[in-house]
PDB file of C-alpha atoms and ligand atoms in Angstrom:
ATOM      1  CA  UNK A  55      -2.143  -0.341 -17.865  1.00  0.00           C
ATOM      2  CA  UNK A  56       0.830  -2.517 -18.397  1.00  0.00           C
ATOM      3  CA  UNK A  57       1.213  -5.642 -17.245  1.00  0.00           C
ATOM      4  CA  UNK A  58       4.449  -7.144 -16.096  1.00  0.00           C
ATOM      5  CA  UNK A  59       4.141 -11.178 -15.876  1.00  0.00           C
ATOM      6  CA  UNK A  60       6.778 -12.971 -14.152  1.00  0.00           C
ATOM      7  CA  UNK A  61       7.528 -16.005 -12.935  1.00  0.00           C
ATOM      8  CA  UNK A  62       7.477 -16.490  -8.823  1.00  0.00           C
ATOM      9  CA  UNK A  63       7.468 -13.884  -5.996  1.00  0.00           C
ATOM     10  CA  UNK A  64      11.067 -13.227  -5.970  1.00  0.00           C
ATOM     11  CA  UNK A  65      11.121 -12.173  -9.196  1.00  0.00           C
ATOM     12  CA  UNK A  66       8.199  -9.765  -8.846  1.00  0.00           C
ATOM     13  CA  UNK A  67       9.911  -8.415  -5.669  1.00  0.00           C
ATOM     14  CA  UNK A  68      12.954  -7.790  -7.886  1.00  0.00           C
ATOM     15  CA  UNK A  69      11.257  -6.262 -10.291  1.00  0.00           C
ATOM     16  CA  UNK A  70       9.308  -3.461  -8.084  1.00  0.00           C
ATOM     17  CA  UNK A  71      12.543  -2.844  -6.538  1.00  0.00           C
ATOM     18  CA  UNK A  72      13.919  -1.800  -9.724  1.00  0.00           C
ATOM     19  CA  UNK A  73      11.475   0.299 -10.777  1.00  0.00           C
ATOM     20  CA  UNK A  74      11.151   2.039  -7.029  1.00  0.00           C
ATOM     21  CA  UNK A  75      14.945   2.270  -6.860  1.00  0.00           C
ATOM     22  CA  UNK A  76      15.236   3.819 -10.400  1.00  0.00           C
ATOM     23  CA  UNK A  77      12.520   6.053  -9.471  1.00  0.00           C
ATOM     24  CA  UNK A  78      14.443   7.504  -5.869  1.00  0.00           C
ATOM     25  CA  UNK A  79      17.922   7.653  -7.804  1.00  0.00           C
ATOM     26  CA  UNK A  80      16.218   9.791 -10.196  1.00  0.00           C
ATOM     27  CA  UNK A  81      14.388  11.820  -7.910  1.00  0.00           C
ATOM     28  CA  UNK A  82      15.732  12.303  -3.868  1.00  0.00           C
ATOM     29  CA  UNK A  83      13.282  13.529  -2.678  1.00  0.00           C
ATOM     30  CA  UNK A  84      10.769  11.696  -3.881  1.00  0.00           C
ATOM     31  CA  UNK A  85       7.305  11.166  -1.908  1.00  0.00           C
ATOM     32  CA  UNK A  86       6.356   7.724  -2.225  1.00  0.00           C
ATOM     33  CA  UNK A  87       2.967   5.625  -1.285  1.00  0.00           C
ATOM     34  CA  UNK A  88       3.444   2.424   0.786  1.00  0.00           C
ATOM     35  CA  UNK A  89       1.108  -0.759   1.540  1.00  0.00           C
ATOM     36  CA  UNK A  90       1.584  -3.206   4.336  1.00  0.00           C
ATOM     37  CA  UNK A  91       0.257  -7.013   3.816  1.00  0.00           C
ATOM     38  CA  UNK A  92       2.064  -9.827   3.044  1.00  0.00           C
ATOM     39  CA  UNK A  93       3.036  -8.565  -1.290  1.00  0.00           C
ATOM     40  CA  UNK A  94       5.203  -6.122  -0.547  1.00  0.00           C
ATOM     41  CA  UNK A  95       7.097  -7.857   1.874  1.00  0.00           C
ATOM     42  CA  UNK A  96       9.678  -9.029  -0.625  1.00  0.00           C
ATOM     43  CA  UNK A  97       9.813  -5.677  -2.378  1.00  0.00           C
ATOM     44  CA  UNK A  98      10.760  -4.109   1.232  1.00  0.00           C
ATOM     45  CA  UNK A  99      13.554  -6.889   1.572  1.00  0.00           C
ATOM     46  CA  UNK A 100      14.719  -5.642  -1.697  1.00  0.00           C
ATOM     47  CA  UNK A 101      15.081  -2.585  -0.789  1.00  0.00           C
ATOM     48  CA  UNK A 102      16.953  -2.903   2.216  1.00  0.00           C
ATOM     49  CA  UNK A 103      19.787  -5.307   0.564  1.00  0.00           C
ATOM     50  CA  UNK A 104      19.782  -2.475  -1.985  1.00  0.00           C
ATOM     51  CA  UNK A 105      20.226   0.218   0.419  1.00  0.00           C
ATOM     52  CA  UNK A 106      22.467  -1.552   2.605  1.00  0.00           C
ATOM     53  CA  UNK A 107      24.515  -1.954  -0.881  1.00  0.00           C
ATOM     54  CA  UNK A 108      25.014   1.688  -0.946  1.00  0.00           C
ATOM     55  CA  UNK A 109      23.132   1.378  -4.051  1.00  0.00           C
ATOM     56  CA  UNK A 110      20.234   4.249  -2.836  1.00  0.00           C
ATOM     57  CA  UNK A 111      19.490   6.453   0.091  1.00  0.00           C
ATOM     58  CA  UNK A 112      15.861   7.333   1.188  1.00  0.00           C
ATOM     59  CA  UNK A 113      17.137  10.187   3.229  1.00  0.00           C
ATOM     60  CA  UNK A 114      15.185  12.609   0.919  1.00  0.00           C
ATOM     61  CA  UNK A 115      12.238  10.323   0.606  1.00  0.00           C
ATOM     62  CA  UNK A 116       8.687  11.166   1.751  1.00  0.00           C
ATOM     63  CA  UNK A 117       6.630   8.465   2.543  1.00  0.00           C
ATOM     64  CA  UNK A 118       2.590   8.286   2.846  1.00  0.00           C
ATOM     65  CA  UNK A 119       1.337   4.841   3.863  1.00  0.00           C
ATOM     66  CA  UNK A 120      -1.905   3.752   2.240  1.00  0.00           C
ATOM     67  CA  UNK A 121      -3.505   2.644   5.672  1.00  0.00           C
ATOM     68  CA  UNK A 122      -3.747   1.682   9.459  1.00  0.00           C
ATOM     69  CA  UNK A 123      -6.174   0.031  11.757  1.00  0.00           C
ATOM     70  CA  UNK A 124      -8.638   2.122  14.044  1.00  0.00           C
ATOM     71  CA  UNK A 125      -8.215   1.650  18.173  1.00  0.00           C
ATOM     72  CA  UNK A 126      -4.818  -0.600  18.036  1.00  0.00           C
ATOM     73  CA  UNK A 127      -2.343   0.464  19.855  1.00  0.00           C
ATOM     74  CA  UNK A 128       0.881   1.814  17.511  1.00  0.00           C
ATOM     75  CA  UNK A 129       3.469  -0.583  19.719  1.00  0.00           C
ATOM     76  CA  UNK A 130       1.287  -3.414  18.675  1.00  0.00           C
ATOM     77  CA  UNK A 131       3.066  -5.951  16.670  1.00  0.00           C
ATOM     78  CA  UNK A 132      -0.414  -6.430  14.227  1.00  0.00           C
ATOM     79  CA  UNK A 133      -0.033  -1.939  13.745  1.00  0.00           C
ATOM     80  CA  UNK A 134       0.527  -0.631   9.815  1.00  0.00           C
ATOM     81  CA  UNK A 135       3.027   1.185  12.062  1.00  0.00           C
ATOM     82  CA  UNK A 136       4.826  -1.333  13.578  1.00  0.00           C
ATOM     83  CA  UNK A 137       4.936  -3.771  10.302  1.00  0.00           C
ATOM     84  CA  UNK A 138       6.516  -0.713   8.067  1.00  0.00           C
ATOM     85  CA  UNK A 139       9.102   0.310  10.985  1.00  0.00           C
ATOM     86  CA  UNK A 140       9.944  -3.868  11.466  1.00  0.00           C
ATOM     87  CA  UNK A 141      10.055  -4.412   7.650  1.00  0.00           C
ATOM     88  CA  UNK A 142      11.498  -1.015   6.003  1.00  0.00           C
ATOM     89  CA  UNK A 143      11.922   1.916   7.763  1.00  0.00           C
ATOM     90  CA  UNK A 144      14.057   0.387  10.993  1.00  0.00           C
ATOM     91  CA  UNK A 145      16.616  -0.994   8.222  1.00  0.00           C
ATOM     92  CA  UNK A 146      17.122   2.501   5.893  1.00  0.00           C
ATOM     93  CA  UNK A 147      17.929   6.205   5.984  1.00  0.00           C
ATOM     94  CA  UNK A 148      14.407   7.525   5.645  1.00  0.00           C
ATOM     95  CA  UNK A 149      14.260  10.558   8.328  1.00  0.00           C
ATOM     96  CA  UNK A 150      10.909   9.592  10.893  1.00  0.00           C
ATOM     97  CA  UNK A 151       9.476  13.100  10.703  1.00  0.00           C
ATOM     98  CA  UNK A 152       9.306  12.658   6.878  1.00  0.00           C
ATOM     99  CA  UNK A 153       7.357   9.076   7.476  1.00  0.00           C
ATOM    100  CA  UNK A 154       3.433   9.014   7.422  1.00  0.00           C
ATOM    101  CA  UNK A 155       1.288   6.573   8.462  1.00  0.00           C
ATOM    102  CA  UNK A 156      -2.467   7.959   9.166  1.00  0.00           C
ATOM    103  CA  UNK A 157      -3.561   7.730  13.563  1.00  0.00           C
ATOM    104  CA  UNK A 158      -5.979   5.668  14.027  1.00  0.00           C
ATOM    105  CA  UNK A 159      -5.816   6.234  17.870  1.00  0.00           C
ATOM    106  CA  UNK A 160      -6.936   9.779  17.728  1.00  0.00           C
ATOM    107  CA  UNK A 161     -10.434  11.030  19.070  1.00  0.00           C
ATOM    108  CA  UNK A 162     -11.139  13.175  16.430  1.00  0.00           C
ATOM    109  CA  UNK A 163     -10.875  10.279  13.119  1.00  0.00           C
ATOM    110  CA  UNK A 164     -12.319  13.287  10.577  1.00  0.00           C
ATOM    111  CA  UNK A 165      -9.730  15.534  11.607  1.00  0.00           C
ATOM    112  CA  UNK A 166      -6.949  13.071  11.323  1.00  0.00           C
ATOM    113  CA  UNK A 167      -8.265  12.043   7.283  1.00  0.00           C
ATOM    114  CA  UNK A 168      -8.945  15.771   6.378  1.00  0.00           C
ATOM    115  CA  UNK A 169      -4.780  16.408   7.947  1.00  0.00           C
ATOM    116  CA  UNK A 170      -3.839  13.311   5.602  1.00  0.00           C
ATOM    117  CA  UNK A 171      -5.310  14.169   3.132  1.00  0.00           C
ATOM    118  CA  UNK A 172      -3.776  17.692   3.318  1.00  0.00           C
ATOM    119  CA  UNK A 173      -0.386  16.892   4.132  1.00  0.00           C
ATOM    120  CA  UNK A 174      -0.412  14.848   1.282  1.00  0.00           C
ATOM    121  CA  UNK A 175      -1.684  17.970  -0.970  1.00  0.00           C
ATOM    122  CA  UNK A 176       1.083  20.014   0.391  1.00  0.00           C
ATOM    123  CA  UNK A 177       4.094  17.144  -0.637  1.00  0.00           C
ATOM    124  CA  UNK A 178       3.091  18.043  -4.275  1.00  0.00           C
ATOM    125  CA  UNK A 179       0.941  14.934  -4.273  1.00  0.00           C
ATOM    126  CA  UNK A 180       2.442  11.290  -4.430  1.00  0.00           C
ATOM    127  CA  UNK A 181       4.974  10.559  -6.865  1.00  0.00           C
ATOM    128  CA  UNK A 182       4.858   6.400  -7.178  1.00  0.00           C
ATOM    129  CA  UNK A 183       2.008   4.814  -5.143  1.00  0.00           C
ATOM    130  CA  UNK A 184       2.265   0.791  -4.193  1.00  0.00           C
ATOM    131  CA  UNK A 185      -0.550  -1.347  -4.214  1.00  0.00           C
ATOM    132  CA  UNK A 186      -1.561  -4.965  -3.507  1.00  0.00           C
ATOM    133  CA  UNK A 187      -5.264  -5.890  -3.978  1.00  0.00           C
ATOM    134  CA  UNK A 188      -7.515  -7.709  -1.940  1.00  0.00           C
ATOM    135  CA  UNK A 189      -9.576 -10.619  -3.079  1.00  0.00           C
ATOM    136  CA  UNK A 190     -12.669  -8.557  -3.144  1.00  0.00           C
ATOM    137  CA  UNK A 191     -10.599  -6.151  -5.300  1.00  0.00           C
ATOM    138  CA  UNK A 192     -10.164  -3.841  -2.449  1.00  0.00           C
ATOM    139  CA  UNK A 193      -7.495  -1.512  -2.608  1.00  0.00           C
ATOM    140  CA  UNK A 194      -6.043  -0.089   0.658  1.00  0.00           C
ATOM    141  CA  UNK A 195      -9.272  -0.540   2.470  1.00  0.00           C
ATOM    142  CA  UNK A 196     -11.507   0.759   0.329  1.00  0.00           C
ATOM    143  CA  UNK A 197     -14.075  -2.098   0.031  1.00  0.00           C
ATOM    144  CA  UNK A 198     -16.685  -3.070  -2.845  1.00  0.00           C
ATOM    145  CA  UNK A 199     -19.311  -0.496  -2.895  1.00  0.00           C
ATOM    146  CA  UNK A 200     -16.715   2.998  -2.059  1.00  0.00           C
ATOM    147  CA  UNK A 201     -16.679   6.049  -4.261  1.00  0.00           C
ATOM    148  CA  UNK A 202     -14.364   6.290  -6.952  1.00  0.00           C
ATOM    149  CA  UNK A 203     -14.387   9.515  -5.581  1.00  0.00           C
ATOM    150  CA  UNK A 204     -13.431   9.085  -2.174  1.00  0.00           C
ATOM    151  CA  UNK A 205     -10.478  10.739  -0.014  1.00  0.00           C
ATOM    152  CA  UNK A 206      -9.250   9.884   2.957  1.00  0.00           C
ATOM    153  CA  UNK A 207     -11.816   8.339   5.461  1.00  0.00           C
ATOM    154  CA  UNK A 208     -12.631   5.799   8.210  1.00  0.00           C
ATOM    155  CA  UNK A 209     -14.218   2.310   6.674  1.00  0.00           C
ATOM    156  CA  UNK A 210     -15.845  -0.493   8.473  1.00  0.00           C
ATOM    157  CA  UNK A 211     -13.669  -3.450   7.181  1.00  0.00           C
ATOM    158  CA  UNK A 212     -15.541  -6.298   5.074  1.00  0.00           C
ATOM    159  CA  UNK A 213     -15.962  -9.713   6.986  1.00  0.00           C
ATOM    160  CA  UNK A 214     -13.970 -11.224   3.923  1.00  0.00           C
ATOM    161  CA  UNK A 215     -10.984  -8.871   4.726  1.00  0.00           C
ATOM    162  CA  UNK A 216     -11.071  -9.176   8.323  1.00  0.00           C
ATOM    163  CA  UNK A 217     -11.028 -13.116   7.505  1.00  0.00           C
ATOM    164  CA  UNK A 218      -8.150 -12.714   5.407  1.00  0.00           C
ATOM    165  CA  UNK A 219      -6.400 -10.622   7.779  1.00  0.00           C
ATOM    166  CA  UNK A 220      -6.970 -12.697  10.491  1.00  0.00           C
ATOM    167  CA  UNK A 221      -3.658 -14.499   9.585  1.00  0.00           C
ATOM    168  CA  UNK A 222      -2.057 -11.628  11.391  1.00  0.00           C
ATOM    169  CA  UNK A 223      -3.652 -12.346  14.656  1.00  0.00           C
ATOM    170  CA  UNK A 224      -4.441 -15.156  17.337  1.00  0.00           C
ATOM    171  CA  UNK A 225      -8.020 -15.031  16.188  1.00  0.00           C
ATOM    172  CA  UNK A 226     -10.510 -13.488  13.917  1.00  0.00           C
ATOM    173  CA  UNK A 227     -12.145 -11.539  16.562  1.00  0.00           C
ATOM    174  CA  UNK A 228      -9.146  -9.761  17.683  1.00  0.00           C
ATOM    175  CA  UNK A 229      -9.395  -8.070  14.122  1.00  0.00           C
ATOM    176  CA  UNK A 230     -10.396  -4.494  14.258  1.00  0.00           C
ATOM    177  CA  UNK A 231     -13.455  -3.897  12.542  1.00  0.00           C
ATOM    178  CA  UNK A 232     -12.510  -0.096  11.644  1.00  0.00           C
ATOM    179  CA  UNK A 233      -9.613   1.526   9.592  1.00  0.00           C
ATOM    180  CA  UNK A 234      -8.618   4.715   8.123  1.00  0.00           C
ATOM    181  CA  UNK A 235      -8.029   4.527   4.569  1.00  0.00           C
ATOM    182  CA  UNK A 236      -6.726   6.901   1.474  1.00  0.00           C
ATOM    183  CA  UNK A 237      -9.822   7.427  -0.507  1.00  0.00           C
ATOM    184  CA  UNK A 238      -9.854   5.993  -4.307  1.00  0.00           C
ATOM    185  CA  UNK A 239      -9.665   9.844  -5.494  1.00  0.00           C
ATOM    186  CA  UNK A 240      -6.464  10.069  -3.557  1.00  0.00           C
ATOM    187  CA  UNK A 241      -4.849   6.906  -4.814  1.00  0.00           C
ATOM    188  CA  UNK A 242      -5.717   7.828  -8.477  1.00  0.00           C
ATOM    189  CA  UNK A 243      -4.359  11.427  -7.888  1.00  0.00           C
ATOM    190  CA  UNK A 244      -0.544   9.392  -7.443  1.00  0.00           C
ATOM    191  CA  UNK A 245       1.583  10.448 -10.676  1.00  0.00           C
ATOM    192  CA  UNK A 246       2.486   6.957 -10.894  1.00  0.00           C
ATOM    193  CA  UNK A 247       0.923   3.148  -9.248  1.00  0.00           C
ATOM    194  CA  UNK A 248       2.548  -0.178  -8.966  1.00  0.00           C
ATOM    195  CA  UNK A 249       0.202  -2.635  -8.440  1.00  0.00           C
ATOM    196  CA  UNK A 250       1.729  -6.433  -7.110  1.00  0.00           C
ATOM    197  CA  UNK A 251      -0.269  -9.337  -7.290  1.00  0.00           C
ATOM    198  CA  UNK A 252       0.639 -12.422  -6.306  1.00  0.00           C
ATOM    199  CA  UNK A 253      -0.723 -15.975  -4.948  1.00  0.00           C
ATOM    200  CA  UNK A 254      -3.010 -18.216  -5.904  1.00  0.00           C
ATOM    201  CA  UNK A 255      -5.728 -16.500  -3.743  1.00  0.00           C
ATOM    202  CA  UNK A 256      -6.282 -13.727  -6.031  1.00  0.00           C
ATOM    203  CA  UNK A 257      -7.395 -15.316  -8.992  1.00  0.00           C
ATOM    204  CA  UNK A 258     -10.909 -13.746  -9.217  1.00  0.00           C
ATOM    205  CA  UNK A 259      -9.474 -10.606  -8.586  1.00  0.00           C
ATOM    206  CA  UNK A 260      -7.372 -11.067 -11.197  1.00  0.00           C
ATOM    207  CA  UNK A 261      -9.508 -12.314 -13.940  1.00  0.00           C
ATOM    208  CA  UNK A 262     -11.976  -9.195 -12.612  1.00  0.00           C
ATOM    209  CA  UNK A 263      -9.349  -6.729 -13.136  1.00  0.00           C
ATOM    210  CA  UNK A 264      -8.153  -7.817 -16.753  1.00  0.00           C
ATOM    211  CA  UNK A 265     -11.860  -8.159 -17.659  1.00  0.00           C
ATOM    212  CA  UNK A 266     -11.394  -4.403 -18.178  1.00  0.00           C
ATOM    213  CA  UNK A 267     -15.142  -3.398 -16.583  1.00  0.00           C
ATOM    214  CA  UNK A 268     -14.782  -0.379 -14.384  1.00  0.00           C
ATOM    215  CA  UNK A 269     -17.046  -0.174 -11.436  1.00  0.00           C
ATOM    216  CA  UNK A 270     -17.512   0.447  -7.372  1.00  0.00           C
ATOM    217  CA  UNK A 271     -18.111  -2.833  -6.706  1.00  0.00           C
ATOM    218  CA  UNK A 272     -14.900  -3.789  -7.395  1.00  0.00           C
ATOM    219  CA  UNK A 273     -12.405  -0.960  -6.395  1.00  0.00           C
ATOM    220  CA  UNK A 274      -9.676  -2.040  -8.572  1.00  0.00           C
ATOM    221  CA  UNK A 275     -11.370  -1.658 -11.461  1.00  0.00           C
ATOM    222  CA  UNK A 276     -10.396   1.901 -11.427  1.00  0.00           C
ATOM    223  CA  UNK A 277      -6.802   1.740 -12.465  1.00  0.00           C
ATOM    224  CA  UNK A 278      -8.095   1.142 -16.097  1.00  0.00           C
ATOM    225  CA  UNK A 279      -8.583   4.880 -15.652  1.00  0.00           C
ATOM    226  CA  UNK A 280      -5.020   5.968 -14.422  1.00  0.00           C
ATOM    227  CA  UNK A 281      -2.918   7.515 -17.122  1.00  0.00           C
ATOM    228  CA  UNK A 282       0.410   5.612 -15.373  1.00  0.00           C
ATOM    229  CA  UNK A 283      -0.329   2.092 -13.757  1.00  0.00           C
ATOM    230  CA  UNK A 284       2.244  -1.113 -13.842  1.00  0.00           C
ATOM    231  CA  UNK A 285       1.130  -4.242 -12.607  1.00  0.00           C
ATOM    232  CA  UNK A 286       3.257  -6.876 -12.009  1.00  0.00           C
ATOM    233  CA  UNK A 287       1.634  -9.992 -11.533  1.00  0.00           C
ATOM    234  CA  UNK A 288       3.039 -13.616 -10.577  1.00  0.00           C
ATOM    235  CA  UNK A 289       0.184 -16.393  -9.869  1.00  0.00           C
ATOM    236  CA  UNK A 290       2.385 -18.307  -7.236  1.00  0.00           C
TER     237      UNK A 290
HETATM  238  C1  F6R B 213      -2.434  -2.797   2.827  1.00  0.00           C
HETATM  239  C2  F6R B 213      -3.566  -2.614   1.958  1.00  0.00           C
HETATM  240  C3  F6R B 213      -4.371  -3.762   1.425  1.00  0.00           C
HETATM  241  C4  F6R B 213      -3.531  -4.920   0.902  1.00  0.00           C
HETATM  242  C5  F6R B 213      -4.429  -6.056   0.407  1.00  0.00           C
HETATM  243  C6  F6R B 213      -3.636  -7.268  -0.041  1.00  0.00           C
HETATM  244  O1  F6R B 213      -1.879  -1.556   3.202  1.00  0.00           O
HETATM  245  O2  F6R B 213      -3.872  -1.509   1.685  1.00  0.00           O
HETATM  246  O3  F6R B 213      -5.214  -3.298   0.412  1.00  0.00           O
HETATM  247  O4  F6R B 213      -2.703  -4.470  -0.128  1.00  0.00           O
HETATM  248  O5  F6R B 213      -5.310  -6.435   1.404  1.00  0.00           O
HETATM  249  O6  F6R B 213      -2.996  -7.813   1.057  1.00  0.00           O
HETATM  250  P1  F6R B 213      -1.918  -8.979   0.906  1.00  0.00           P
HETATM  251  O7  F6R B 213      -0.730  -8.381   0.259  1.00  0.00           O
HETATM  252  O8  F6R B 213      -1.628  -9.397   2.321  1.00  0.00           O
HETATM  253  O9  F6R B 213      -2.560 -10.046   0.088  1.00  0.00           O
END
């Protein structure tokens, strides 16, 4: 695992859009993993000014978000779909059939993870995947206690997380209480992982993760384990 330390978000948002820009100039068609939440914001912003530069195209790029709440309606400003259209995907070349973001308005939820999880299979797996962690150590939403193993699946959302979430909505009970997630096994399947961290918030998680003990009940932990995992880290 390396660790990148730097010194404020901006930085950290310029360096992930290095590496992710590097990554697409040497490979076009590369099939990248996405996360929504307030981290990779700045990353996203990044990557417009860089696109908008001329300085890459995403017009060969797959893309496989990590995530998306169960029973909210896609036009719905608090959607996984709606934040990566409004923050990336409205402002760049990436083609919308080559987008993924996993349904969480279907009626048949296995179907819908066993399709993810297969479509994903079929790209030739996920090339770079981007994290951010949750306080709990969560990673997309798989909470304490998940499989290592796990692929994609529907999780009932920790009240921490839907506390921290709540942020995105007029109130904590608006939250939905359901998601579909990529599993842990599908996340460490990813070639490559760039985990962000940053705010003062994540400070357990942080001393958890460089602690270096790997176990369920705190998902992170995990990434010890990955052959190919950059973390870059800012604590404001
Ligand atoms: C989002 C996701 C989550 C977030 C995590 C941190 O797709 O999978 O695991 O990365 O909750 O969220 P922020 O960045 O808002 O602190």
């Amino acid at each position: 695992m390396k660790w990148i330390d730097v010194l404020n978000y901006k930085e950290l948002s310029e360096e992930a859009a290095k590496i992710i820009k590097e990554r697409i100039n040497n490979s076009p068609n590369l099939t990248i993993g996405l996360a929504t939440g307030s981290t990779p914001i700045g990353l996203y912003e990044e990557l417009i000014k860089a696109y908008k530069h001329g300085e890459l195209s995403f017009s060969g790029v797959t893309s496989y978000n990590l995530d998306e709440y169960i029973g909210i309606d896609i036009n719905s400003p608090q959607s996984y779909y709606q934040f990566m259209f409004q923050n990336l995907f409205n402002h760049v070349d990436i083609q919308k059939e080559k987008v993924h973001i996993p349904n969480g308005n279907t009626t048949d939820l296995q179907v819908e993870c066993a399709q993810y999880e297969k479509l994903i299979k079929n790209s030739g797996g996920i090339d770079i995947q981007v994290l951010g962690i949750g306080n709990n150590g969560h990673i997309a939403f798989n909470e304490p206690g998940t499989s290592f193993d796990a692929k994609t699946h529907v999780v009932k959302l920790d009240d921490s997380t839907i506390a921290a979430n709540a942020r995105f909505f007029n109130n904590k009970d608006e939250v939905p209480v359901q998601a579909i997630t990529m599993g842990i096994g599908t996340i460490m399947k990813s070639k490559e992982i760039l985990l962000l961290i940053s705010g003062k918030g994540k400070q357990e998680a942080i001393e958890k993760l460089k602690s270096g003990v790997v176990t369920e009940d705190f998902p992170a932990s995990i990434l010890h384990k990955h052959p190919n995992v950059t973390v870059i880290i800012t604590n404001n």
